[in-house]
């Protein structure tokens, strides 16, 4: 992974995943910050990748958010081939409130056919863009 404007891409990815999980649970940045014992501004900095999160704080965030630490990291590239680069799209999607809302609510659509239809609509709109 490379650096983006002085930031490491993994830090940005981890922060975006924290923000996505937080949003999916309906937690505000302030609520997460309070449970972590930090300011909401620090949570913002983690979520944008501006600041990197320490291992101990990431572990605490995973506990608070009810998930495992590894869910915050991108796939590891192996000798057999490069990992999926879909993380870039995730970073951009979680950069806006609308994107986070879509990402948080999409898994709640019970019908597989409806999820596929929504995905087709998004692809079509992106191509027309």
PDB file of C-alpha atoms in Angstrom:
ATOM      1  CA  UNK A   1       0.000   0.000   0.000  1.00  0.00           C
ATOM      2  CA  UNK A   2       1.133   3.495  -0.764  1.00  0.00           C
ATOM      3  CA  UNK A   3       0.902   6.840   0.930  1.00  0.00           C
ATOM      4  CA  UNK A   4      -1.758   9.425   0.046  1.00  0.00           C
ATOM      5  CA  UNK A   5      -0.737  13.008   0.771  1.00  0.00           C
ATOM      6  CA  UNK A   6       1.403  11.967   3.734  1.00  0.00           C
ATOM      7  CA  UNK A   7      -1.163   9.438   4.956  1.00  0.00           C
ATOM      8  CA  UNK A   8      -0.762   5.711   4.699  1.00  0.00           C
ATOM      9  CA  UNK A   9      -3.515   4.012   2.667  1.00  0.00           C
ATOM     10  CA  UNK A  10      -3.943   1.323   5.328  1.00  0.00           C
ATOM     11  CA  UNK A  11      -4.590   3.995   7.983  1.00  0.00           C
ATOM     12  CA  UNK A  12      -7.232   5.536   5.712  1.00  0.00           C
ATOM     13  CA  UNK A  13      -8.782   2.121   5.063  1.00  0.00           C
ATOM     14  CA  UNK A  14      -8.877   1.194   8.766  1.00  0.00           C
ATOM     15  CA  UNK A  15     -10.436   4.556   9.609  1.00  0.00           C
ATOM     16  CA  UNK A  16     -13.058   4.207   6.878  1.00  0.00           C
ATOM     17  CA  UNK A  17     -13.981   0.747   8.165  1.00  0.00           C
ATOM     18  CA  UNK A  18     -14.310   2.080  11.710  1.00  0.00           C
ATOM     19  CA  UNK A  19     -16.626   4.810  10.425  1.00  0.00           C
ATOM     20  CA  UNK A  20     -18.664   2.331   8.413  1.00  0.00           C
ATOM     21  CA  UNK A  21     -19.125  -0.016  11.372  1.00  0.00           C
ATOM     22  CA  UNK A  22     -19.952   2.892  13.691  1.00  0.00           C
ATOM     23  CA  UNK A  23     -22.568   4.185  11.239  1.00  0.00           C
ATOM     24  CA  UNK A  24     -24.030   0.723  10.727  1.00  0.00           C
ATOM     25  CA  UNK A  25     -24.583   0.493  14.477  1.00  0.00           C
ATOM     26  CA  UNK A  26     -26.185   3.943  14.576  1.00  0.00           C
ATOM     27  CA  UNK A  27     -23.472   5.402  16.802  1.00  0.00           C
ATOM     28  CA  UNK A  28     -22.374   9.006  16.510  1.00  0.00           C
ATOM     29  CA  UNK A  29     -18.714   9.917  16.524  1.00  0.00           C
ATOM     30  CA  UNK A  30     -19.310  11.465  19.937  1.00  0.00           C
ATOM     31  CA  UNK A  31     -20.830   8.264  21.317  1.00  0.00           C
ATOM     32  CA  UNK A  32     -17.901   6.172  20.081  1.00  0.00           C
ATOM     33  CA  UNK A  33     -15.429   8.748  21.377  1.00  0.00           C
ATOM     34  CA  UNK A  34     -17.019   8.681  24.813  1.00  0.00           C
ATOM     35  CA  UNK A  35     -16.743   4.894  24.990  1.00  0.00           C
ATOM     36  CA  UNK A  36     -13.106   5.083  23.891  1.00  0.00           C
ATOM     37  CA  UNK A  37     -12.286   7.923  26.290  1.00  0.00           C
ATOM     38  CA  UNK A  38     -11.214  10.317  23.520  1.00  0.00           C
ATOM     39  CA  UNK A  39     -12.637  13.385  21.766  1.00  0.00           C
ATOM     40  CA  UNK A  40     -15.006  13.121  18.816  1.00  0.00           C
ATOM     41  CA  UNK A  41     -12.427  15.130  16.850  1.00  0.00           C
ATOM     42  CA  UNK A  42      -9.961  12.287  17.359  1.00  0.00           C
ATOM     43  CA  UNK A  43     -12.540   9.808  16.048  1.00  0.00           C
ATOM     44  CA  UNK A  44     -12.949  12.071  12.984  1.00  0.00           C
ATOM     45  CA  UNK A  45      -9.196  12.025  12.441  1.00  0.00           C
ATOM     46  CA  UNK A  46      -9.102   8.230  12.686  1.00  0.00           C
ATOM     47  CA  UNK A  47     -12.028   7.846  10.278  1.00  0.00           C
ATOM     48  CA  UNK A  48     -10.450  10.109   7.663  1.00  0.00           C
ATOM     49  CA  UNK A  49      -7.045   8.461   8.042  1.00  0.00           C
ATOM     50  CA  UNK A  50      -5.545  11.767   9.160  1.00  0.00           C
ATOM     51  CA  UNK A  51      -4.281  10.078  12.353  1.00  0.00           C
ATOM     52  CA  UNK A  52      -3.416   6.447  12.762  1.00  0.00           C
ATOM     53  CA  UNK A  53      -4.999   4.510  15.589  1.00  0.00           C
ATOM     54  CA  UNK A  54      -2.846   2.588  18.069  1.00  0.00           C
ATOM     55  CA  UNK A  55      -3.197  -1.166  18.378  1.00  0.00           C
ATOM     56  CA  UNK A  56      -4.636  -0.955  21.892  1.00  0.00           C
ATOM     57  CA  UNK A  57      -7.210   1.676  20.900  1.00  0.00           C
ATOM     58  CA  UNK A  58      -8.124  -0.289  17.760  1.00  0.00           C
ATOM     59  CA  UNK A  59      -8.692  -3.345  19.949  1.00  0.00           C
ATOM     60  CA  UNK A  60     -10.931  -1.287  22.247  1.00  0.00           C
ATOM     61  CA  UNK A  61     -12.825   0.132  19.238  1.00  0.00           C
ATOM     62  CA  UNK A  62     -13.394  -3.394  17.910  1.00  0.00           C
ATOM     63  CA  UNK A  63     -14.752  -4.434  21.304  1.00  0.00           C
ATOM     64  CA  UNK A  64     -17.055  -1.393  21.505  1.00  0.00           C
ATOM     65  CA  UNK A  65     -18.214  -1.939  17.901  1.00  0.00           C
ATOM     66  CA  UNK A  66     -18.803  -5.660  18.486  1.00  0.00           C
ATOM     67  CA  UNK A  67     -16.432  -6.984  15.852  1.00  0.00           C
ATOM     68  CA  UNK A  68     -12.920  -8.335  15.476  1.00  0.00           C
ATOM     69  CA  UNK A  69      -9.866  -6.204  14.764  1.00  0.00           C
ATOM     70  CA  UNK A  70      -9.190  -7.955  11.446  1.00  0.00           C
ATOM     71  CA  UNK A  71     -12.460  -6.671   9.964  1.00  0.00           C
ATOM     72  CA  UNK A  72     -10.895  -3.207   9.864  1.00  0.00           C
ATOM     73  CA  UNK A  73      -7.949  -4.231   7.652  1.00  0.00           C
ATOM     74  CA  UNK A  74      -7.719  -4.688   3.880  1.00  0.00           C
ATOM     75  CA  UNK A  75      -6.983  -8.110   2.426  1.00  0.00           C
ATOM     76  CA  UNK A  76      -3.302  -9.011   2.513  1.00  0.00           C
ATOM     77  CA  UNK A  77      -1.510  -9.350  -0.810  1.00  0.00           C
ATOM     78  CA  UNK A  78       0.008 -12.787  -1.205  1.00  0.00           C
ATOM     79  CA  UNK A  79       2.592 -14.409  -3.463  1.00  0.00           C
ATOM     80  CA  UNK A  80      -0.301 -15.978  -5.390  1.00  0.00           C
ATOM     81  CA  UNK A  81      -1.586 -12.577  -6.515  1.00  0.00           C
ATOM     82  CA  UNK A  82      -2.635  -9.111  -5.502  1.00  0.00           C
ATOM     83  CA  UNK A  83      -5.486  -8.651  -3.078  1.00  0.00           C
ATOM     84  CA  UNK A  84      -8.806  -7.232  -4.208  1.00  0.00           C
ATOM     85  CA  UNK A  85      -8.472  -3.496  -4.752  1.00  0.00           C
ATOM     86  CA  UNK A  86     -12.118  -2.873  -3.801  1.00  0.00           C
ATOM     87  CA  UNK A  87     -10.876  -1.118  -0.666  1.00  0.00           C
ATOM     88  CA  UNK A  88     -10.363   2.060  -2.749  1.00  0.00           C
ATOM     89  CA  UNK A  89     -14.089   2.171  -3.512  1.00  0.00           C
ATOM     90  CA  UNK A  90     -14.895   1.619   0.143  1.00  0.00           C
ATOM     91  CA  UNK A  91     -12.725   4.571   1.120  1.00  0.00           C
ATOM     92  CA  UNK A  92     -14.533   6.871  -1.301  1.00  0.00           C
ATOM     93  CA  UNK A  93     -17.966   5.521  -0.387  1.00  0.00           C
ATOM     94  CA  UNK A  94     -17.482   6.110   3.307  1.00  0.00           C
ATOM     95  CA  UNK A  95     -16.156   9.630   2.734  1.00  0.00           C
ATOM     96  CA  UNK A  96     -19.694  11.071   2.620  1.00  0.00           C
ATOM     97  CA  UNK A  97     -22.720  10.742   4.867  1.00  0.00           C
ATOM     98  CA  UNK A  98     -24.801   9.488   1.899  1.00  0.00           C
ATOM     99  CA  UNK A  99     -22.229   6.826   1.088  1.00  0.00           C
ATOM    100  CA  UNK A 100     -22.062   5.660   4.708  1.00  0.00           C
ATOM    101  CA  UNK A 101     -25.874   5.489   4.847  1.00  0.00           C
ATOM    102  CA  UNK A 102     -26.005   3.331   1.710  1.00  0.00           C
ATOM    103  CA  UNK A 103     -23.212   1.084   2.976  1.00  0.00           C
ATOM    104  CA  UNK A 104     -24.836   0.731   6.398  1.00  0.00           C
ATOM    105  CA  UNK A 105     -28.337   0.010   5.084  1.00  0.00           C
ATOM    106  CA  UNK A 106     -27.509  -2.201   2.093  1.00  0.00           C
ATOM    107  CA  UNK A 107     -26.911  -5.363   4.181  1.00  0.00           C
ATOM    108  CA  UNK A 108     -30.311  -4.847   5.812  1.00  0.00           C
ATOM    109  CA  UNK A 109     -32.098  -5.512   2.491  1.00  0.00           C
ATOM    110  CA  UNK A 110     -33.334  -9.043   3.015  1.00  0.00           C
ATOM    111  CA  UNK A 111     -34.115  -9.949  -0.576  1.00  0.00           C
ATOM    112  CA  UNK A 112     -31.115 -11.120  -2.575  1.00  0.00           C
ATOM    113  CA  UNK A 113     -32.881 -10.110  -5.795  1.00  0.00           C
ATOM    114  CA  UNK A 114     -33.479  -6.595  -4.461  1.00  0.00           C
ATOM    115  CA  UNK A 115     -29.815  -6.249  -3.437  1.00  0.00           C
ATOM    116  CA  UNK A 116     -28.778  -7.335  -6.940  1.00  0.00           C
ATOM    117  CA  UNK A 117     -31.202  -4.833  -8.478  1.00  0.00           C
ATOM    118  CA  UNK A 118     -29.814  -2.016  -6.326  1.00  0.00           C
ATOM    119  CA  UNK A 119     -26.273  -2.978  -7.337  1.00  0.00           C
ATOM    120  CA  UNK A 120     -27.270  -2.920 -11.033  1.00  0.00           C
ATOM    121  CA  UNK A 121     -28.845   0.519 -10.603  1.00  0.00           C
ATOM    122  CA  UNK A 122     -25.717   1.888  -8.891  1.00  0.00           C
ATOM    123  CA  UNK A 123     -23.472   0.452 -11.644  1.00  0.00           C
ATOM    124  CA  UNK A 124     -25.689   1.964 -14.344  1.00  0.00           C
ATOM    125  CA  UNK A 125     -25.772   5.368 -12.652  1.00  0.00           C
ATOM    126  CA  UNK A 126     -21.983   5.301 -12.178  1.00  0.00           C
ATOM    127  CA  UNK A 127     -21.445   4.605 -15.873  1.00  0.00           C
ATOM    128  CA  UNK A 128     -23.824   7.402 -16.916  1.00  0.00           C
ATOM    129  CA  UNK A 129     -22.162   9.749 -14.414  1.00  0.00           C
TER     130      UNK A 129
END
